Coordinates of C-alpha atoms in Angstrom, one line a residue:
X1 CA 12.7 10.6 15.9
X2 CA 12.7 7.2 15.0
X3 CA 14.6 4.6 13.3
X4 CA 12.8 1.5 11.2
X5 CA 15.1 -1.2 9.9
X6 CA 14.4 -3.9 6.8
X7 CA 11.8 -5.6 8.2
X8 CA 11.0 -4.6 11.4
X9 CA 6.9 -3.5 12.6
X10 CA 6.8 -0.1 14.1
X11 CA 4.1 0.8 15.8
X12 CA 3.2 4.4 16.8
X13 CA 0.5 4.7 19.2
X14 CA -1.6 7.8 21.2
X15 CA -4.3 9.5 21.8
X16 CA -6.6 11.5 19.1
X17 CA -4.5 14.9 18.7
X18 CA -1.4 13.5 19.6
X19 CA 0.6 13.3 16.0
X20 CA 0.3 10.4 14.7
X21 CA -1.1 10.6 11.5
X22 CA 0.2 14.1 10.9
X23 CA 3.7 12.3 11.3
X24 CA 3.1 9.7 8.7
X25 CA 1.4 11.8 6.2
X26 CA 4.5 14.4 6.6
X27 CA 6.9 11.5 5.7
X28 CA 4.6 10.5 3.2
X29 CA 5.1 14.1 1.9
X30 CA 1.1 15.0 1.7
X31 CA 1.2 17.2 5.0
X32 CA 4.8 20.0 5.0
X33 CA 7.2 19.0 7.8
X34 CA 8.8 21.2 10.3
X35 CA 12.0 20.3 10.9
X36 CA 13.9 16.5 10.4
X37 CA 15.6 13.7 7.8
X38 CA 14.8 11.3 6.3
X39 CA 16.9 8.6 5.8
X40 CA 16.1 5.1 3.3
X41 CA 19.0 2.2 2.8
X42 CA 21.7 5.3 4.1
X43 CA 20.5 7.9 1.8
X44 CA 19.4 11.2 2.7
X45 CA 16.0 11.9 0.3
X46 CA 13.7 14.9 0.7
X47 CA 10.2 14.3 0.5
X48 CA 7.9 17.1 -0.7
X49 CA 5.2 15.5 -1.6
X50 CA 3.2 11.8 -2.1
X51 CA 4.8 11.2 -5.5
X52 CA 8.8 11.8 -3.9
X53 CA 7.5 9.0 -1.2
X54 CA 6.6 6.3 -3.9
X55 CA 9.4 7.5 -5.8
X56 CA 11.5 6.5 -3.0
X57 CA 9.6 3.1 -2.2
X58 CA 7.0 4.4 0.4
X59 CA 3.6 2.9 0.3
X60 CA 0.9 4.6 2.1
X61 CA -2.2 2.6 3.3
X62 CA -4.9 5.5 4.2
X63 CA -7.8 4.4 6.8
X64 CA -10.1 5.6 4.7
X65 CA -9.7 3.3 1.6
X66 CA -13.1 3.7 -0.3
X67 CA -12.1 7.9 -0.6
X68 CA -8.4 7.5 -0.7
X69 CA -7.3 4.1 -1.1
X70 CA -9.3 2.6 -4.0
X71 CA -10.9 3.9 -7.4
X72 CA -14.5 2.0 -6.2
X73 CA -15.8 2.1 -10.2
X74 CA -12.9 0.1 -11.1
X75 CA -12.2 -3.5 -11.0
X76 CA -9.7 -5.5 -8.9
X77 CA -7.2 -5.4 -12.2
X78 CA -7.3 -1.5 -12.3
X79 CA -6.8 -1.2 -8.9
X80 CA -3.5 -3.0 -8.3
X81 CA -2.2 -1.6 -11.3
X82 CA -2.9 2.1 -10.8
X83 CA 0.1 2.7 -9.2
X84 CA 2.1 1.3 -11.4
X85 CA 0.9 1.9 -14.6
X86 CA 3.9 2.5 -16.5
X87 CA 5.8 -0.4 -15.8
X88 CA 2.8 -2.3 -18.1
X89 CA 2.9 0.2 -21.3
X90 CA 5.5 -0.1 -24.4
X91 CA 5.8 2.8 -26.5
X92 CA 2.5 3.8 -25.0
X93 CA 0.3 0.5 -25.9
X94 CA -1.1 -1.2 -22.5
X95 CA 0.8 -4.4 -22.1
X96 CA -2.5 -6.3 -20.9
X97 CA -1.5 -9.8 -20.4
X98 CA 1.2 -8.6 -17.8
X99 CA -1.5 -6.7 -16.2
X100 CA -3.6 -9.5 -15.8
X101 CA -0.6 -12.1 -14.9
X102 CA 0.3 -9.7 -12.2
X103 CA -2.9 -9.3 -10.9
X104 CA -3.7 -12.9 -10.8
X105 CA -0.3 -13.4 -8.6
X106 CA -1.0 -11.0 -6.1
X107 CA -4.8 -12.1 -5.6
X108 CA -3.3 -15.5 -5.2
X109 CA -0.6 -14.5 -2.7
X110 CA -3.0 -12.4 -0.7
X111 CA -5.6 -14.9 -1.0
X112 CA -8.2 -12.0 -2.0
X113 CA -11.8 -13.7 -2.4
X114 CA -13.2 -12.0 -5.8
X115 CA -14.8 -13.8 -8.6
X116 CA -12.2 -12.6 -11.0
X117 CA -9.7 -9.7 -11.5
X118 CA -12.7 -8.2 -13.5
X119 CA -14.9 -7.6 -10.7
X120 CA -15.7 -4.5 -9.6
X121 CA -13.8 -3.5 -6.0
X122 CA -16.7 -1.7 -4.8
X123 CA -18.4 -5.4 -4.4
X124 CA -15.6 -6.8 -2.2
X125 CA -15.8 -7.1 1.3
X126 CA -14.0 -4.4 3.5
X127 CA -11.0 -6.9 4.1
X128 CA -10.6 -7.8 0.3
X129 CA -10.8 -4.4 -0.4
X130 CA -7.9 -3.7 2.3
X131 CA -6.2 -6.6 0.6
X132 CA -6.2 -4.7 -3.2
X133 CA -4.3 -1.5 -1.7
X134 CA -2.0 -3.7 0.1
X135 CA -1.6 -5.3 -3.5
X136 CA -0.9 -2.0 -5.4
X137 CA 2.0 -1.2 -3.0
X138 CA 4.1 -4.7 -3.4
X139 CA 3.2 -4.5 -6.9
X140 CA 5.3 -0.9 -7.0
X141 CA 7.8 -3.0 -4.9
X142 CA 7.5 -0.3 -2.1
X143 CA 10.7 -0.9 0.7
X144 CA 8.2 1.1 3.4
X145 CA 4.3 0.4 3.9
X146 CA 2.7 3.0 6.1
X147 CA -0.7 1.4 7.7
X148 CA -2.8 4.3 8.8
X149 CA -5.7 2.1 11.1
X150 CA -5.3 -1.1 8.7
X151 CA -8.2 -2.7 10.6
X152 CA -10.8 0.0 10.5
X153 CA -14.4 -1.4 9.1
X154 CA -13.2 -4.9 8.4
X155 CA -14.6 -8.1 10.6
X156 CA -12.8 -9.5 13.3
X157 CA -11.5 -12.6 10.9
X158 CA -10.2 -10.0 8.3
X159 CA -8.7 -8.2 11.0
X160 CA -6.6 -11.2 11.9
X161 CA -5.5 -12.0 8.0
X162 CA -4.6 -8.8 8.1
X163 CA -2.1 -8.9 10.8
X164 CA -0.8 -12.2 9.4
X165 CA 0.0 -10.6 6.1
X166 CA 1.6 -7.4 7.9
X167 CA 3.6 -10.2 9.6
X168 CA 4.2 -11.8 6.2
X169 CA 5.6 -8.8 4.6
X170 CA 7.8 -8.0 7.7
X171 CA 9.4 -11.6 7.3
X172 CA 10.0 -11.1 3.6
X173 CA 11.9 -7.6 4.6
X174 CA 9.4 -4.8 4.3
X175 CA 9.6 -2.1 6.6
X176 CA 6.0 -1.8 8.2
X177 CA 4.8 1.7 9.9
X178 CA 1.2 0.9 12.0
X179 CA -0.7 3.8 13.3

């Protein structure tokens, strides 16, 4: 059991085979819990599955991006969006310029290094590419961010902008879950 308040870090910590990532994919809803609740701003909410989680404002950050995290053939656009795709259509029409605006923002605010919101996130570096997911998830406005190994196959500098914007998003009252 565990509690995690409006913008507090969690970390949960052990040894391989000990739980920890079949806890947060369980309250993410992609692995079937065995017992327990699950509480969010004094609701009880059940969570069967991935889309219940986003649903209720749970943003899940896998370790392995490029299979789970990313769509590689896309571009840095596409990606942040995915998640969110229809907050950007009316009456089924793509509402493109919000797309972009949006986009733009959260490359700014996360100070990704592309060449454009057009380029292809296959060609970014391991960081930048950690950077997009992050993106999609405050783009969807998620309460909870789940970090499953954040750090894994980015460079020791990346590593340290990442911890700064986990920090960042705990300060702006995010709850933050690192594995």
């Amino acid at each position: 059991s565990f509690k995690l308040h409006e913008g507090e870090i969690l970390g949960m910590a052990g040894l391989v085979g000990a739980g920890r990532t079949e806890t947060v994919r369980a309250l993410y809803g992609a692995d079937p819990k065995d017992s327990g609740e699950i509480w969010i701003k004094g609701k009880k909410v059940v969570i069967n599955s991935p889309v219940d989680a986003v649903k209720n404002g749970i943003g899940y950050l896998s370790e392995d991006r490029k299979n789970f995290g990313l769509a590689l053939g896309l571009d840095v656009r596409d990606n942040l969006v995915m998640a969110n795709l229809d907050q950007y259509l009316n009456h089924g029409i793509v509402r493109d310029r919000q797309i972009s605006e949006a986009s733009e923002h959260y490359v700014d605010f996360l100070n990704i290094k592309t060449p454009s919101v057009w380029h292809l996130v296959k060609n970014l570096s391991g960081g930048n590419q950690q950077k997009v997911v992050v993106s999609r998830w405050l783009l969807k406005n998620s309460d909870v961010l789940i970090f499953v190994e954040s750090t894994r196959g980015i460079d020791v500098g990346a590593k340290d902008e990442m911890y700064k914007i986990i920090r960042k998003l705990a300060a702006n009252g995010k709850s933050i879950i690192l594995i």
